[in-house]
Short mmCIF file of C-alpha atoms and ligand atoms in Angstrom, two decimals:
data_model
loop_
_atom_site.label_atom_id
_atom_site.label_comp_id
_atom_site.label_asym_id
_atom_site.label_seq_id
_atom_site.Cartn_x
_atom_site.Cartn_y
_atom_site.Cartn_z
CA UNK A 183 -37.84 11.27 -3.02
CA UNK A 184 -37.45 11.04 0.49
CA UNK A 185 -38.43 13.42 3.38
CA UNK A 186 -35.54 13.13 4.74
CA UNK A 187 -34.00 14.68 1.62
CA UNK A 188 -36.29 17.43 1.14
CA UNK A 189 -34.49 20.13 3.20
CA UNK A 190 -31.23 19.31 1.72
CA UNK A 191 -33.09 20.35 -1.39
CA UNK A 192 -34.33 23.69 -0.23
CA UNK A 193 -30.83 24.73 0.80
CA UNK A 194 -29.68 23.92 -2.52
CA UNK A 195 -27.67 26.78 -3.42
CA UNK A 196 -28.45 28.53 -6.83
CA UNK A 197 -26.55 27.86 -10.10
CA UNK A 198 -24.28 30.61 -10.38
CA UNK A 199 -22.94 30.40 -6.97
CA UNK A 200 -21.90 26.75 -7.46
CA UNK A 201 -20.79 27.56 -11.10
CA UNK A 202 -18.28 29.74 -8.96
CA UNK A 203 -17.44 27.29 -6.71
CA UNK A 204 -16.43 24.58 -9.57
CA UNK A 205 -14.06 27.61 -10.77
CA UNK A 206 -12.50 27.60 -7.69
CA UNK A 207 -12.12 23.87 -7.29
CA UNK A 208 -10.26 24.10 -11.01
CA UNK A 209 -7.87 26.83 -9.86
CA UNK A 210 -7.67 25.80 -5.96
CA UNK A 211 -7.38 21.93 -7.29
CA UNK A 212 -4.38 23.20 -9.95
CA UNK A 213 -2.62 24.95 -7.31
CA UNK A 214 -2.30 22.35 -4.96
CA UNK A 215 -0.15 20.36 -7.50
CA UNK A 216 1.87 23.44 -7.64
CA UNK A 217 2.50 24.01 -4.19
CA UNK A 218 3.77 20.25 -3.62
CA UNK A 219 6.00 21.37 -6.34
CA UNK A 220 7.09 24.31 -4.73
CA UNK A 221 7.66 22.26 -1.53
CA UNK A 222 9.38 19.29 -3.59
CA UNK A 223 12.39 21.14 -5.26
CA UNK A 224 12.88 23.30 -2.04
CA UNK A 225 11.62 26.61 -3.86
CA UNK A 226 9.29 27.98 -0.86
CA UNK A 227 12.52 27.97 1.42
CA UNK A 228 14.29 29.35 -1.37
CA UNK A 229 12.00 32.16 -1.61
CA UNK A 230 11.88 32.44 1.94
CA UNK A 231 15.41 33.14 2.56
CA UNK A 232 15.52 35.56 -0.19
CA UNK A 233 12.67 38.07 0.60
CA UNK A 234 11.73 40.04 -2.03
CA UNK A 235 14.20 38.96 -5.46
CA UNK A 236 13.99 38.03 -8.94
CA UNK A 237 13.24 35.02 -11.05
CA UNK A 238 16.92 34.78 -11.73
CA UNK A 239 18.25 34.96 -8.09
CA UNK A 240 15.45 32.32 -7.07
CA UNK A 241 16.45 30.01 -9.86
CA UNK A 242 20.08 30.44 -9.10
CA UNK A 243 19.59 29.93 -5.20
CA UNK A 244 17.28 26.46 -5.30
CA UNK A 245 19.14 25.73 -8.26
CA UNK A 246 16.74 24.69 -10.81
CA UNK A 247 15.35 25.35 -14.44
CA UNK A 248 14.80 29.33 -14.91
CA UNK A 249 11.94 28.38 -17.35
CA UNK A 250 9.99 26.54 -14.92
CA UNK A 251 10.62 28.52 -12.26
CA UNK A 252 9.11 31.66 -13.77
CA UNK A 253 6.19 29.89 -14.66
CA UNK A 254 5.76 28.50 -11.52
CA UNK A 255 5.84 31.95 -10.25
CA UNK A 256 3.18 33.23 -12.42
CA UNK A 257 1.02 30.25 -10.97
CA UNK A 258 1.83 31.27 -7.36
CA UNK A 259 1.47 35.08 -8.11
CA UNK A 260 -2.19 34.88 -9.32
CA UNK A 261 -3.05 32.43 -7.06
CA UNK A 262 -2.13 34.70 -3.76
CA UNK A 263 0.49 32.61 -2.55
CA UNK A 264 3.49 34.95 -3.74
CA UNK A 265 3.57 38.88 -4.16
CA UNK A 266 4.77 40.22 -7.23
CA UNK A 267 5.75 43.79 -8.11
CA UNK A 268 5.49 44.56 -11.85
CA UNK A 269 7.58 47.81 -12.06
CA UNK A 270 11.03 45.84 -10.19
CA UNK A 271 9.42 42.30 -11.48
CA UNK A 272 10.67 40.85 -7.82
CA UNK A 273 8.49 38.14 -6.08
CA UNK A 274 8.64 37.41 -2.41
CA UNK A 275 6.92 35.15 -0.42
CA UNK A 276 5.40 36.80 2.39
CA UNK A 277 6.25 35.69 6.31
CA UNK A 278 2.51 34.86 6.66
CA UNK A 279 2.82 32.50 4.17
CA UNK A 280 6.22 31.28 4.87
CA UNK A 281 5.24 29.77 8.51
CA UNK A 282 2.68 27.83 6.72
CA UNK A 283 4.57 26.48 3.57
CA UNK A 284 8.46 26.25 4.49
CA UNK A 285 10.45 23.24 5.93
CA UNK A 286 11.78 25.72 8.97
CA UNK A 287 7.97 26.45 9.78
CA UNK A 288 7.62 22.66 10.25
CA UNK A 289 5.08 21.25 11.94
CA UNK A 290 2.90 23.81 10.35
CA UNK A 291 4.26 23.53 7.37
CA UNK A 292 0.99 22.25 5.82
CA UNK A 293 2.74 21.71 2.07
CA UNK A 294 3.71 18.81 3.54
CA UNK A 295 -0.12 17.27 3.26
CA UNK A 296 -0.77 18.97 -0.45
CA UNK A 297 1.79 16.22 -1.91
CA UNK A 298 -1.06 14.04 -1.13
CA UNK A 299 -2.88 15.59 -3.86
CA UNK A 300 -0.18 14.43 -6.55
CA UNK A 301 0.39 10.90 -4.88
CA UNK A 302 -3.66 10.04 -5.26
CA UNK A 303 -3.69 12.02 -8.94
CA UNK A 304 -1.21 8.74 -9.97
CA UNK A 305 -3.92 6.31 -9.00
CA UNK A 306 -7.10 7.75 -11.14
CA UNK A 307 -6.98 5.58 -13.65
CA UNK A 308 -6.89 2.01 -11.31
CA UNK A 309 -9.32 3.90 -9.20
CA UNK A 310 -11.74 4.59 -12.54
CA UNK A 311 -11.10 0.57 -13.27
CA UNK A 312 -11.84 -0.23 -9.26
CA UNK A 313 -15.51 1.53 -10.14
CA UNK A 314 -16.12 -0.52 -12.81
CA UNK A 315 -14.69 -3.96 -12.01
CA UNK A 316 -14.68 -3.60 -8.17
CA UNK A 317 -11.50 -4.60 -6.02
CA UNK A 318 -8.55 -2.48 -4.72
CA UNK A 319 -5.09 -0.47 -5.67
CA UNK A 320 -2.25 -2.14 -4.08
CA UNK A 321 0.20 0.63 -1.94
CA UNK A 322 2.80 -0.53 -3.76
CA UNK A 323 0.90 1.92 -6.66
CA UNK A 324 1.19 5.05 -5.01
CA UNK A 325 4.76 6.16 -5.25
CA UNK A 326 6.70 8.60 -3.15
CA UNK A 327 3.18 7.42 -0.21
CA UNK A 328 6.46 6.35 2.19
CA UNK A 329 8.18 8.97 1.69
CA UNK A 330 5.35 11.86 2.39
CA UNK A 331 3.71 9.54 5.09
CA UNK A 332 7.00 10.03 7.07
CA UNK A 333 7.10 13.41 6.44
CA UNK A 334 3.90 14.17 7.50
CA UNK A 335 4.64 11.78 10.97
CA UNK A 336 7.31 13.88 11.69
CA UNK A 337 5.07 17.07 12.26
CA UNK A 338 2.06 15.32 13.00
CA UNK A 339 3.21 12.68 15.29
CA UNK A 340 7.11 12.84 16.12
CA UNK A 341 6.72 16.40 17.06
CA UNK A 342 4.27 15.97 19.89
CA UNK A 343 5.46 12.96 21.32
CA UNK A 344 6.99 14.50 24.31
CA UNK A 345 4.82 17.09 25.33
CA UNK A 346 1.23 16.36 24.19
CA UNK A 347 1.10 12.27 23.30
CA UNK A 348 3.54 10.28 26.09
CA UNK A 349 1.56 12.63 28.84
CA UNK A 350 -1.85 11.15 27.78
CA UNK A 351 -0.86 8.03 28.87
CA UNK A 352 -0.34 7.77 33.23
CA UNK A 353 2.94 7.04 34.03
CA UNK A 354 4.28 6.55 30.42
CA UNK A 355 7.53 8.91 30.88
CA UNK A 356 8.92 7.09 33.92
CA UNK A 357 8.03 3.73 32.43
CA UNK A 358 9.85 4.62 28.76
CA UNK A 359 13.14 6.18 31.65
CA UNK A 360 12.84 3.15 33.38
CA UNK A 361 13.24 0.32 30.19
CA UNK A 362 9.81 -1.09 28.75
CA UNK A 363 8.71 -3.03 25.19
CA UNK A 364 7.16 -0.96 23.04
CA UNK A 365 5.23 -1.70 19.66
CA UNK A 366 4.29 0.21 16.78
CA UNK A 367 2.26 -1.49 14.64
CA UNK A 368 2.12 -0.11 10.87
CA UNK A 369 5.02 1.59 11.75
CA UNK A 370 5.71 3.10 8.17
CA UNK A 371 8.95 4.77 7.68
CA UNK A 372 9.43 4.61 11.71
CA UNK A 373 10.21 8.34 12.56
CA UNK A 374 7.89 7.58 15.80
CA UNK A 375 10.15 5.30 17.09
CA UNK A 376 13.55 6.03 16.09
CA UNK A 377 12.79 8.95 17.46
CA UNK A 378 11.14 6.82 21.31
CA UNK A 379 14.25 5.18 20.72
CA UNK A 380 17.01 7.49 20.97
CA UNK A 381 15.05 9.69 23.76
CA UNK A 382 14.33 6.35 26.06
CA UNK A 383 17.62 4.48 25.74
CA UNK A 384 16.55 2.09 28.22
CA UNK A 385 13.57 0.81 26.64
CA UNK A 386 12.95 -1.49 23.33
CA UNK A 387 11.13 -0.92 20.22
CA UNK A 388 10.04 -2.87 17.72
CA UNK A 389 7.94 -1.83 14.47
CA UNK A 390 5.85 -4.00 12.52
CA UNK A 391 5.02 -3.20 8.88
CA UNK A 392 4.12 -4.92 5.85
CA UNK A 393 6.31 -2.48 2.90
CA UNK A 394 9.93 -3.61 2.76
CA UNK A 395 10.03 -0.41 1.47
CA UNK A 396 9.18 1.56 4.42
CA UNK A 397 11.15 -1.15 6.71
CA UNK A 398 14.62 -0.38 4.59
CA UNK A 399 14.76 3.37 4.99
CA UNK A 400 13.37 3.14 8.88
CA UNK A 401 16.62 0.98 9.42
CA UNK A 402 18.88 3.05 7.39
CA UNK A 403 17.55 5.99 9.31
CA UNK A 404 17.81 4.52 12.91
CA UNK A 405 21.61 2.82 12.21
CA UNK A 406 22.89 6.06 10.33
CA UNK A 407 21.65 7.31 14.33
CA UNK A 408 23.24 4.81 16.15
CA UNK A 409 20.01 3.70 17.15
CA UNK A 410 20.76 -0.21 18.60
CA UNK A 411 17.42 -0.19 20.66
CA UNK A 412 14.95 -0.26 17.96
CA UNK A 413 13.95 -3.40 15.16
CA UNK A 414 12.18 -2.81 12.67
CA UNK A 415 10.22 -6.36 11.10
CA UNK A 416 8.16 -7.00 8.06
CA UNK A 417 5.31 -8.45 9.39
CA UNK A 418 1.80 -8.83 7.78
CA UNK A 419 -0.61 -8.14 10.55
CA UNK A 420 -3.54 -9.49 8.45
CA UNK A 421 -3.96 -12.54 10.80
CA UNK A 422 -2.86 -10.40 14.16
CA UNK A 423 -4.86 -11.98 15.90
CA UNK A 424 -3.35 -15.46 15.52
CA UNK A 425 0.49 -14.67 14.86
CA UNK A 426 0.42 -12.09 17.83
CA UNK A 427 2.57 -13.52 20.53
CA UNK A 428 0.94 -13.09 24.38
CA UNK A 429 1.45 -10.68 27.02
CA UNK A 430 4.58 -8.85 25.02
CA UNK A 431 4.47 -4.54 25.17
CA UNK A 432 4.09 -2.65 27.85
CA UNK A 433 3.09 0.13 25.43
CA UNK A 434 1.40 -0.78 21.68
CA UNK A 435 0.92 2.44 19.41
CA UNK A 436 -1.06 2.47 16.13
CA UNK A 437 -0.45 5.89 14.23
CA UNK A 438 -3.24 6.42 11.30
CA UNK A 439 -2.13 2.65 11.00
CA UNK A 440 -5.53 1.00 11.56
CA UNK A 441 -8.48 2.15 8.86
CA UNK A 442 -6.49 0.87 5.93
CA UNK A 443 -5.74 -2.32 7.79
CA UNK A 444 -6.73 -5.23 5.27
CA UNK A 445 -8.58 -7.16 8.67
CA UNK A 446 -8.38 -4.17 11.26
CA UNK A 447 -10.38 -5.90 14.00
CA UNK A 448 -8.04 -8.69 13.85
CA UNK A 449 -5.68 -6.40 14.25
CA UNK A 450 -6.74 -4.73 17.29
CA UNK A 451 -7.72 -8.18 18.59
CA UNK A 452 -3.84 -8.71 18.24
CA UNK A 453 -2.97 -5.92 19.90
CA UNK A 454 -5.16 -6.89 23.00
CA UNK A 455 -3.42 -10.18 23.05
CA UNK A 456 -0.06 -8.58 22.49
CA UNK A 457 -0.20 -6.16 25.44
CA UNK A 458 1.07 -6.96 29.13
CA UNK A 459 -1.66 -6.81 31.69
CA UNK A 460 -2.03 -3.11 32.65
CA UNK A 461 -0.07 -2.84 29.45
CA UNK A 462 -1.46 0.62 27.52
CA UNK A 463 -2.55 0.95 23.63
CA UNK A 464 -2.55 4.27 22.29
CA UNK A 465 -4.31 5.01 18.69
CA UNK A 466 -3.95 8.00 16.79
CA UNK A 467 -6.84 7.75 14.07
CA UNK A 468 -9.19 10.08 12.28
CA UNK A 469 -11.43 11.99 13.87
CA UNK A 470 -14.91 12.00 12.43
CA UNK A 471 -18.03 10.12 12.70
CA UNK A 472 -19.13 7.21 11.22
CA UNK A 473 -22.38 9.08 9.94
CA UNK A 474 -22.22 11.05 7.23
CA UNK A 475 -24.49 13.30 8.59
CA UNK A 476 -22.81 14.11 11.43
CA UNK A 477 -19.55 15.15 8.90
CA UNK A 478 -21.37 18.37 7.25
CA UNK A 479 -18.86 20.53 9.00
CA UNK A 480 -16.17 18.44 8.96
CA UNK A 481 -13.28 21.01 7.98
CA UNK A 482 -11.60 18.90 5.36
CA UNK A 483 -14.07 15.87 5.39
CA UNK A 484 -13.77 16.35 1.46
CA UNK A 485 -10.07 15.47 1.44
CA UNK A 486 -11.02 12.73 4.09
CA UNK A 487 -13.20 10.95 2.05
CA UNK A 488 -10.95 11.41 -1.11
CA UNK A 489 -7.84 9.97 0.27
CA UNK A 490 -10.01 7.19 1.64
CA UNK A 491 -11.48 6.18 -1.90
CA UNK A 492 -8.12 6.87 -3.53
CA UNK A 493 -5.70 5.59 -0.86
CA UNK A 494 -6.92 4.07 2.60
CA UNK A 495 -10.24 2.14 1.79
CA UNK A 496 -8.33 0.95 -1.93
CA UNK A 497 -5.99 -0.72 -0.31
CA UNK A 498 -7.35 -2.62 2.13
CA UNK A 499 -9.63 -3.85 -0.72
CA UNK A 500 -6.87 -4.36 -2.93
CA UNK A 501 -5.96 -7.25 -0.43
CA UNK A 502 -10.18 -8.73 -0.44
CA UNK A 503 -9.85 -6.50 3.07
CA UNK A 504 -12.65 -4.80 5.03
CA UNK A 505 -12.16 -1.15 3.53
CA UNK A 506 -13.00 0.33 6.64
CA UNK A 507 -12.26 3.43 4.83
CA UNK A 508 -10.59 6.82 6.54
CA UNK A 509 -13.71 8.20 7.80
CA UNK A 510 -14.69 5.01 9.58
CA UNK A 511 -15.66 7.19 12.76
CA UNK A 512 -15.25 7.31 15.86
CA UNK A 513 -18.68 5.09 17.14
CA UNK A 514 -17.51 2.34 14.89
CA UNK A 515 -13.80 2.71 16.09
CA UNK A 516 -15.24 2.24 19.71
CA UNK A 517 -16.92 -0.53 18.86
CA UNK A 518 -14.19 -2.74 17.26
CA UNK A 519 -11.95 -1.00 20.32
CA UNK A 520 -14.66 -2.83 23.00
CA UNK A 521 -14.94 -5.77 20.78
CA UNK A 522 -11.18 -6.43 20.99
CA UNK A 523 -11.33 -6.45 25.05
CA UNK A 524 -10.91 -2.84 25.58
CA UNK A 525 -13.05 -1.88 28.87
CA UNK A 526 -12.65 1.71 28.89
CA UNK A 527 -11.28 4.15 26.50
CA UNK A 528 -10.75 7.45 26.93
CA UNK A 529 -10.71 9.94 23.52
CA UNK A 530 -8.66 12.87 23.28
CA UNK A 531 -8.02 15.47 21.27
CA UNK A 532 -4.85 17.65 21.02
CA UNK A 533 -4.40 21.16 20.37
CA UNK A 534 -1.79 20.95 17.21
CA UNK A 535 -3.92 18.07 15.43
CA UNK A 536 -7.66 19.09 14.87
CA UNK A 537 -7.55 15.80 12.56
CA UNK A 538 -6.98 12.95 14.88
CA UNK A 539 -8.24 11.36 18.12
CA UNK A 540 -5.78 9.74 20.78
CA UNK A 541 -7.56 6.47 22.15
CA UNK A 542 -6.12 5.56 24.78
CA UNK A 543 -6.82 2.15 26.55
CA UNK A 544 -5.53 -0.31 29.12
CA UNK A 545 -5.89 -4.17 29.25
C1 LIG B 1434 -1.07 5.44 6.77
S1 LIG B 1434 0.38 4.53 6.99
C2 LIG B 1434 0.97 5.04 8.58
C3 LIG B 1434 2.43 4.77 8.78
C4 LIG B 1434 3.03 5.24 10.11
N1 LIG B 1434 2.32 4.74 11.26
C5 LIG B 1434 3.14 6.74 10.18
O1 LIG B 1434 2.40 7.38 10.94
O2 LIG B 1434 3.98 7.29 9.46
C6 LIG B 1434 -0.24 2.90 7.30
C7 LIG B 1434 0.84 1.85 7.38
O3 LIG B 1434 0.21 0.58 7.58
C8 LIG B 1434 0.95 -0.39 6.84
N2 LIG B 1434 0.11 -1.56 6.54
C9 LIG B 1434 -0.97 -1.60 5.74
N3 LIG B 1434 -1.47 -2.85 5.68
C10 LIG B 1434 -0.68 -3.62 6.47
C11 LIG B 1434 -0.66 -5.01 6.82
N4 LIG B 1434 -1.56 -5.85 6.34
N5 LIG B 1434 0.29 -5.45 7.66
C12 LIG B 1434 1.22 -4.59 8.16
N6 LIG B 1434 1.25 -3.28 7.87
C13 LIG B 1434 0.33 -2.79 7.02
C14 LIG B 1434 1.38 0.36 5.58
O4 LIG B 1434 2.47 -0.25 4.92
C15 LIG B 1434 1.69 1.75 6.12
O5 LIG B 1434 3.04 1.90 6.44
#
């Protein structure tokens, strides 16, 4: 044993405790599938709008099963999420919990990142066969990923654009007035641009993804906006470094786009070679370290390392990639950052996301 390990030992909690704590990992772990549920077929905002009512009214108003919705109920009620009186047998969702779990309390509407509970839950079994026989799970495996990825851009990303992301770069806002190429690279579903694109009319953007998935409802989304200053192009950006054409952007952004990367330093090696002179590249990527040690008190470094054996490290294997992984840290981001050409790169962190840094470098 090593000596290293012996304190960890010491503070080894005893059984009962963590008897409880596997308990409340059953019930905690259950009720996350039933929250994305509740956020899913619109029930939360049901409840919300109804205050304190019955099974039948809530049923009636989100318009679904009653059967399931009662039992759904019962799940919520003992699990603290809604109140229930037994003498009136009314529910309500409380405001508290309302500004955390409706689509009006958006972006702190944090039911939004449960559904990644259910979208990884689909993958066990290729995951269980990735342990044994080693290689990846293609994204094309995790259904509905798109669709939540989007929706958690929107409150993550989309909604601080204006005030807390554009600022951190000097002289962005008068730039994006004033017309300049942008790129988003792993662009997803594209909410990030379309909406750059219809606040800057003067500049261009262009996305680059790999999911023709993604790509189709990012275009359906910008045109049903009238949105003529934005493209959106399949592109694998496995050999970035190559294919990237020279001295392009004025502005490159990478949002959570470049741990799951199949070659992520070719990537940002692309992105160098992609940007203008003075041209800026802004990163939005976990923030963490790349020691394990340093993560004890990481507040959701268990979900973090999760999704990145279920979802982010998977598929970058699944494609004989570097599986970076989503904790890849912040020393090892610098490093591939400097290795790339970056000079000097300034981290920051903003207020309404404690999970991300901003990197934000110049060429
Ligand atoms: C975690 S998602 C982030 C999407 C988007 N930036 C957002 O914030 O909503 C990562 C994106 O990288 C894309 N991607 C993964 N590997 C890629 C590759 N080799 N070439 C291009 N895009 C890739 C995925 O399709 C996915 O849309």
């Amino acid at each position: 044993m090593c000596n290293a390990c012996i304190p960890l030992l010491n503070d080894a909690k005893p059984v009962e405790p963590f008897a409880d704590q596997l308990m409340n990992m059953l019930n905690q772990g259950a009720l996350s599938l039933m929250v994305s549920i509740g956020h899913r077929t619109g029930l939360f905002d049901s409840m919300a709008e109804l205050k304190e009512t019955t099974v039948q009214k809530i049923t009636n108003h989100a318009g679904l099963e009653k059967r399931y919705v009662k039992e759904w109920l019962a799940a919520m009620v003992v699990g603290g999420i809604v109140y229930y009186r037994p003498d009136k047998k009314t529910y309500q969702l409380p405001q508290s919990h309302a500004d955390l779990l409706t689509r009006t309390a958006s972006p702190d509407n944090i039911a939004v990142y449960l559904q990644y509970i259910s979208i990884l839950g689909q993958v066990e079994d290729r995951i269980v066969n990735c342990f044994r026989q080693g290689g990846g799970v293609d994204y094309e495996h995790f259904l509905g990923f798109h669709a939540v990825m989007a929706e958690d851009s929107s409150q993550t990303v989309v909604s601080a654009l204006e005030e807390n992301i554009i600022p951190l770069v000097n002289q962005l806002e008068p730039d994006l007035e004033r017309g300049i190429s942008v790129l988003d690279v792993g662009c997803g579903r594209g909410r990030a641009l379309s909406y750059l694109a219809k606040r800057y009319p003067n500049s261009k953007f262009t996305g680059f993804d790999l999911s023709a998935e993604a790509l189709a409802d990012a275009h359906q989304y910008a045109q049903q906006r009238g949105l003529s200053n934005v493209t959106f192009i399949e592109r694998d950006l496995t050999s970035f470094n190559q294919q990237a054409e020279e001295n392009q952007f004025e502005w490159v952004t990478a949002f959570d786009a470049i741990h799951d990367q199949v070659e992520p330093q070719n990537v940002l090696n692309g992105i160098y070679k992609t940007l203008k002179p003075g041209g800026t590249f802004l990163m939005q990527d976990i923030r963490a370290s790349s020691n394990l040690e340093n993560n004890l008190k990481h507040p959701i470094a268990p979900f973090l390392y999760t999704i990145s054996t279920m979802h982010c490290m998977t598929v970058s294997l699944a494609q004989d990639g570097a599986g970076l992984g989503t904790m890849w840290g912040e020393e090892l981001a610098m490093e591939m950052l400097g290795k790339a050409g970056f000079a000097k790169i300034e981290v920051n962190q903003l207020e309404h996301d404690f999970q991300n840094n901003f990197y934000v470098m110049s060429k």
